[in-house]
Tab-separated table of C-alpha atoms in Angstrom:
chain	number	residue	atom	x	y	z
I	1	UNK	CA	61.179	-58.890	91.210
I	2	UNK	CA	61.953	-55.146	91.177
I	3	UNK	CA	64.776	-55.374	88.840
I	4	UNK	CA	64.917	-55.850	85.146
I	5	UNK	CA	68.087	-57.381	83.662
I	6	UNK	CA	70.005	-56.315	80.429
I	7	UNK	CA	72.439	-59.308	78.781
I	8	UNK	CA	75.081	-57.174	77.142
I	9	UNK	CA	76.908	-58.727	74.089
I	10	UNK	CA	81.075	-59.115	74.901
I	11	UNK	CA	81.773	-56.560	72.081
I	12	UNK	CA	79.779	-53.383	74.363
I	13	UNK	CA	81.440	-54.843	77.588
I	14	UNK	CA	84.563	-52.910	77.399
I	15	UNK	CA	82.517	-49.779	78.104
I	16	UNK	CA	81.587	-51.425	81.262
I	17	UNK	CA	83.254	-50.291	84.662
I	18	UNK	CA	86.097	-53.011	85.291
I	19	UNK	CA	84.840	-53.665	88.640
I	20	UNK	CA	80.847	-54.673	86.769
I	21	UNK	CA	82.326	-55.868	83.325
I	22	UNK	CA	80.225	-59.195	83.534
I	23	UNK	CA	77.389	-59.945	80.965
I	24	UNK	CA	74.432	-59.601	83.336
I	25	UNK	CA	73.592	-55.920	84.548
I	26	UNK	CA	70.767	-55.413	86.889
I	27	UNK	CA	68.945	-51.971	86.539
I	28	UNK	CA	65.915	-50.435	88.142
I	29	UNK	CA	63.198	-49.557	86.459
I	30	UNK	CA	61.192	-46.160	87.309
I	31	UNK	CA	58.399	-45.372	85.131
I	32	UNK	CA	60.647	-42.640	84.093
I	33	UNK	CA	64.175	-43.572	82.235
I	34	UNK	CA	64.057	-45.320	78.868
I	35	UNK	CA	65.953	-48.172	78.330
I	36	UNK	CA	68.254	-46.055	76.036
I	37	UNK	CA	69.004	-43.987	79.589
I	38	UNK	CA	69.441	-47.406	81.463
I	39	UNK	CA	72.514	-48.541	78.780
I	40	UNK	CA	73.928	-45.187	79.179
I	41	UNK	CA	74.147	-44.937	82.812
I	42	UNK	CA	76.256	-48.579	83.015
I	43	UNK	CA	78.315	-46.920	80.650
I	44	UNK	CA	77.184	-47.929	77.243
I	45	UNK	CA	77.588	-44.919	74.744
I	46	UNK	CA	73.583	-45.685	72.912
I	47	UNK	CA	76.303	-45.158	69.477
I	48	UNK	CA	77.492	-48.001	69.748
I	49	UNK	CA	74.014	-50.463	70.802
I	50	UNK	CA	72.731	-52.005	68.065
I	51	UNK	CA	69.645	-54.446	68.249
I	52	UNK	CA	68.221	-54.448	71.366
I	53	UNK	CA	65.810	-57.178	72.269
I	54	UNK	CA	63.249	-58.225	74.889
I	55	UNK	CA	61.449	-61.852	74.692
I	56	UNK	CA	62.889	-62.075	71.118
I	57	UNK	CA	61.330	-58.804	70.244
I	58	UNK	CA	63.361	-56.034	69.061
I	59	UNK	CA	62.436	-52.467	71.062
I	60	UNK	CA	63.839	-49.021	70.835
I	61	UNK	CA	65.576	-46.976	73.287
I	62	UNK	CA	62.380	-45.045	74.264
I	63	UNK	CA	61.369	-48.110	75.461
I	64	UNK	CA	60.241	-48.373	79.535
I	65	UNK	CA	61.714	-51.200	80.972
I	66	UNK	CA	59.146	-53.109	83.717
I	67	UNK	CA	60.549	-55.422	86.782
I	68	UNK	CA	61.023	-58.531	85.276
I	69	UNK	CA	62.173	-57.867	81.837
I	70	UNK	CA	65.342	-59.141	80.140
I	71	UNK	CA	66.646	-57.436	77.798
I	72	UNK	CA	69.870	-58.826	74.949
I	73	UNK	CA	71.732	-55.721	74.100
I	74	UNK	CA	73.689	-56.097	70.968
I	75	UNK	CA	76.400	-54.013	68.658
I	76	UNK	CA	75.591	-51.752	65.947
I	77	UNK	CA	75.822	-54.865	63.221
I	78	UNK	CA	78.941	-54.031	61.118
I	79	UNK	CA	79.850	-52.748	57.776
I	80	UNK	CA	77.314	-50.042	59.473
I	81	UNK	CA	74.170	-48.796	57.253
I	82	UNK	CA	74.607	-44.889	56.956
I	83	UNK	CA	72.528	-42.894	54.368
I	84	UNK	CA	75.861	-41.171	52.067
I	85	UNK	CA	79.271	-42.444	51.998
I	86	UNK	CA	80.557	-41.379	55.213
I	87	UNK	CA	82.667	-38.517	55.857
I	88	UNK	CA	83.914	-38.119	59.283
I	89	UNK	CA	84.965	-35.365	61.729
I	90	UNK	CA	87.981	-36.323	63.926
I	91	UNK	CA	88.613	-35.268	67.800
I	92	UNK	CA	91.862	-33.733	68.998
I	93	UNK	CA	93.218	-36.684	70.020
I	94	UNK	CA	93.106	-38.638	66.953
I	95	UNK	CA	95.645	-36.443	64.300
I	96	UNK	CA	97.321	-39.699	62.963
I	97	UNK	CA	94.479	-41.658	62.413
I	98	UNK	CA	92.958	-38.344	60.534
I	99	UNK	CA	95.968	-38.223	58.303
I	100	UNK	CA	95.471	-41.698	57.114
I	101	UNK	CA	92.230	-41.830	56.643
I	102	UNK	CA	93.088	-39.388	54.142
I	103	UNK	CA	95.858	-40.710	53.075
I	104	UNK	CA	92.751	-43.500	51.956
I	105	UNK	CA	91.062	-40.469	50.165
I	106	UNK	CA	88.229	-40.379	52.630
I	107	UNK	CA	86.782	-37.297	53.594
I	108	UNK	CA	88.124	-36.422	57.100
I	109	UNK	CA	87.897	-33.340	59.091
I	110	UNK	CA	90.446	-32.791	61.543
I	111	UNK	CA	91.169	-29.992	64.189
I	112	UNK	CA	93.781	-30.145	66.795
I	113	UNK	CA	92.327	-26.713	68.375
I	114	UNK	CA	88.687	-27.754	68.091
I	115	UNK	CA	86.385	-28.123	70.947
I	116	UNK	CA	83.665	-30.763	71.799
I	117	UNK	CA	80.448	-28.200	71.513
I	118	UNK	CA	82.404	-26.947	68.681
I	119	UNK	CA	83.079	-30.485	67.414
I	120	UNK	CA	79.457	-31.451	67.796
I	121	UNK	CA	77.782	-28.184	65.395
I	122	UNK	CA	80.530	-28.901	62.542
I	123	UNK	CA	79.548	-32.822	62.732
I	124	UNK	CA	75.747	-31.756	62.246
I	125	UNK	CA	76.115	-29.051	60.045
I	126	UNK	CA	78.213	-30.891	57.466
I	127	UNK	CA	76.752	-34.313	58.341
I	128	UNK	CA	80.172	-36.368	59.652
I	129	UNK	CA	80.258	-39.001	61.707
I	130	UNK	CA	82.327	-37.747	64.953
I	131	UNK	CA	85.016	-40.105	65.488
I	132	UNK	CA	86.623	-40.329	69.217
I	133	UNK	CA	87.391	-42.052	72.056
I	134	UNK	CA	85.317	-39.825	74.426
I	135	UNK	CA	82.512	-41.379	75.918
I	136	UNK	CA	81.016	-38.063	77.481
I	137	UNK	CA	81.008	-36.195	74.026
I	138	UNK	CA	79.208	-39.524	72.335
I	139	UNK	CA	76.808	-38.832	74.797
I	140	UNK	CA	75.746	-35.566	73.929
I	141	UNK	CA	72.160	-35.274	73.102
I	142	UNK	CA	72.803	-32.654	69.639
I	143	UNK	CA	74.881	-35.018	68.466
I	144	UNK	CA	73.327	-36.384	64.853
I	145	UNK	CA	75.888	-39.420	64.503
I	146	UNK	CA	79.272	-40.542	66.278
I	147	UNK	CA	81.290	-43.306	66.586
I	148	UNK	CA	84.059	-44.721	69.202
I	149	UNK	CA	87.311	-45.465	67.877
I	150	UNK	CA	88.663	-48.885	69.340
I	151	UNK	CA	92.027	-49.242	69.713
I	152	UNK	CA	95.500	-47.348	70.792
I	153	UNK	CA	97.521	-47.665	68.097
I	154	UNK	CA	96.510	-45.899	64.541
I	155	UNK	CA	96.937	-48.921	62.534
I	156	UNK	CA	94.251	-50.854	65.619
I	157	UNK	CA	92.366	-47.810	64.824
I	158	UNK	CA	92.063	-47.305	60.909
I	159	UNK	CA	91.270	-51.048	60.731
I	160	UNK	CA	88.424	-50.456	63.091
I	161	UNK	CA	86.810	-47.786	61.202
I	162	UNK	CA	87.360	-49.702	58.070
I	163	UNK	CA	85.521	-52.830	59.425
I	164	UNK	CA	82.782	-50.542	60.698
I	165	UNK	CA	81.833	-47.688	57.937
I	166	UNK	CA	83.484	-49.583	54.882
I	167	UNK	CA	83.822	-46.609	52.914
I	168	UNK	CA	85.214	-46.750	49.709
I	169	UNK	CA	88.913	-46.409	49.319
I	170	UNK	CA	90.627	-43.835	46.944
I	171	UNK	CA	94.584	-43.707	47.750
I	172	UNK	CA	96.721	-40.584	46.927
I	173	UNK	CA	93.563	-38.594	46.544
I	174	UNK	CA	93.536	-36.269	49.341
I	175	UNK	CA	95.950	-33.374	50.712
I	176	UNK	CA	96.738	-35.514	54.177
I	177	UNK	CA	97.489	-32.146	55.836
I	178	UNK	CA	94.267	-30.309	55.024
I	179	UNK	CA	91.548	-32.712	53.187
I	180	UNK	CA	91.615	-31.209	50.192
I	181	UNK	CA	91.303	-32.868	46.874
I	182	UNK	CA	94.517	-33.704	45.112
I	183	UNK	CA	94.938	-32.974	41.134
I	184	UNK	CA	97.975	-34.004	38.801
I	185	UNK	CA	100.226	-30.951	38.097
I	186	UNK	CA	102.563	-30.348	35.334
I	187	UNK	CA	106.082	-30.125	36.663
I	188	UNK	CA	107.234	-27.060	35.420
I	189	UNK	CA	103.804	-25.581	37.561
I	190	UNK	CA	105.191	-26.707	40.572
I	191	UNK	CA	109.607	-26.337	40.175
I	192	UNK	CA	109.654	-23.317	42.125
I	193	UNK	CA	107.989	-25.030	44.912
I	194	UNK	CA	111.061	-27.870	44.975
I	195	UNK	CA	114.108	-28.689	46.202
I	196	UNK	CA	116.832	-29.431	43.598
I	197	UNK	CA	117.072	-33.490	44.821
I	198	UNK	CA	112.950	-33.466	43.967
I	199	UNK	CA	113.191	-31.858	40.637
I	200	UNK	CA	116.031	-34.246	39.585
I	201	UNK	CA	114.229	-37.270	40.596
I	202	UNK	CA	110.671	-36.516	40.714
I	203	UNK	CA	108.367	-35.936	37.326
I	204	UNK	CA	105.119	-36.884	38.797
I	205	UNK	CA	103.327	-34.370	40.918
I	206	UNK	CA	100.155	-33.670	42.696
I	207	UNK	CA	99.014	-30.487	44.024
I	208	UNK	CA	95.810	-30.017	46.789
I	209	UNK	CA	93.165	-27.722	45.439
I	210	UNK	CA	92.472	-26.021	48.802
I	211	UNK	CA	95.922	-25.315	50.745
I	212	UNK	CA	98.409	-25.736	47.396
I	213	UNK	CA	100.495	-28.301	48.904
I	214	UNK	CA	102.519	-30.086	46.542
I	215	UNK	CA	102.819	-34.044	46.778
I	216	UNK	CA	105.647	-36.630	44.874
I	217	UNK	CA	106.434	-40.047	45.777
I	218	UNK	CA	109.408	-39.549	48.105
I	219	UNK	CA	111.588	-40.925	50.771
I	220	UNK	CA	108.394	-41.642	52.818
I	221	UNK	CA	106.338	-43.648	49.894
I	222	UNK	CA	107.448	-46.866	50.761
I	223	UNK	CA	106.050	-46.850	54.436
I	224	UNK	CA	102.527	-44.830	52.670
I	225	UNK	CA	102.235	-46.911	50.130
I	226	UNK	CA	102.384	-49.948	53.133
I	227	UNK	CA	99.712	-48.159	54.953
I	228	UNK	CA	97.840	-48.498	51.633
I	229	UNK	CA	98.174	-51.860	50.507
I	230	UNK	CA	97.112	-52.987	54.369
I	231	UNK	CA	94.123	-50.944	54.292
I	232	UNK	CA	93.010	-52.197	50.788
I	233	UNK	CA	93.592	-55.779	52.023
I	234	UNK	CA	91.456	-55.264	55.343
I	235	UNK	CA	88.691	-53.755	53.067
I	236	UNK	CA	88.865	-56.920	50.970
């Protein structure tokens, strides 16, 4: 046999081409590419590979595959081990799912101008974990840490990242258009900043320490404070 064979688990197989999304994938070993290359080039973003095992025998992705072997490649086990609570840099592509994650009072970056070399040195230098749905930039080599995002539609998506980081939650914390941190105001600090309905109905506010924002429980609360309650309930 000139082949080695890698079993991958049904969780990594929607990274597979449609045409070869089957659990057995036959590669070619060379003497050269690590198995880490080998999960790559079906497809496999090595972010998102957990355990990877040959004859029962967990090996690394610098490992050299040799005809013959078969090798079980597994997810990244979930809530996923990081070193810090994890803070997390968004791509372009991913606004809404940025603004409730801070909505959450989780430390998001977001950019909607922002791009992917330029994505990759603020994830390292501020050590986030880059959140998208692009393979190619998961696959970039000066990447410290990223993650895919599975799902279309935000709520799909938030639940995701919940299930896999399980960081903790702290509602009404964060300014959801900027990240910054939130602190209780005094209303007369803020009347010049409202509109006559808000001052006659309003008496609690919140204002964000880095972009001044002011924040009240308004006409939108109800659908928030939804988003919320969800979130806390998936977080269990």
């Amino acid at each position: 046999m000139t082949t080695a064979r890698l079993r991958i688990a049904p969780e990594l197989r929607l990274f597979l081409p449609a045409s070869r999304r089957q659990e057995w994938q036959e590669v070619a070993p060379d003497n050269t590419s690590t198995l880490g290359h080998h999960v790559e080039s079906i497809g496999v973003p090595l972010t998102e590979v957990g355990p990877m095992l040959v004859a029962g025998r967990g090996v690394p992705p610098s490992y050299q595959l040799t005809p013959g072997d078969v090798v079980d490649v597994h997810p990244i086990p979930r809530p996923q081990q990081l070193p810090e609570e994890p803070r997390f840099l968004l791509d372009v592509h991913l606004g809404t799912l940025a603004r409730r994650l801070r909505l959450l009072g989780i430390d998001t970056a977001y950019h909607n101008d922002m791009d992917d070399p330029a994505l990759v040195v603020q994830a390292n230098e501020e050590r986030r974990v880059l959140l998208t749905q692009d393979r190619g930039l998961l696959r970039r080599r000066a990447l410290w840490l990223g993650a895919y995002v599975r799902g279309s539609a935000p709520a799909d998506q938030l639940r995701d990242l919940l299930e896999r980081f399980a960081p903790p939650l702290r509602p009404w914390t964060r300014c959801t258009a900027c990240n910054g941190v939130l602190v209780l105001v005094a209303k007369d600090e803020v009347e010049p900043q409202l509109e006559d309905g808000t001052r006659r109905n309003y008496d609690a506010y919140g204002r964000c320490a880095s972009c001044g924002q002011v924040y009240w429980h308004g006409a939108h609360s109800g659908h928030l404070e939804e988003i919320v309650r969800t979130a806390q309930a998936w977080a269990g």
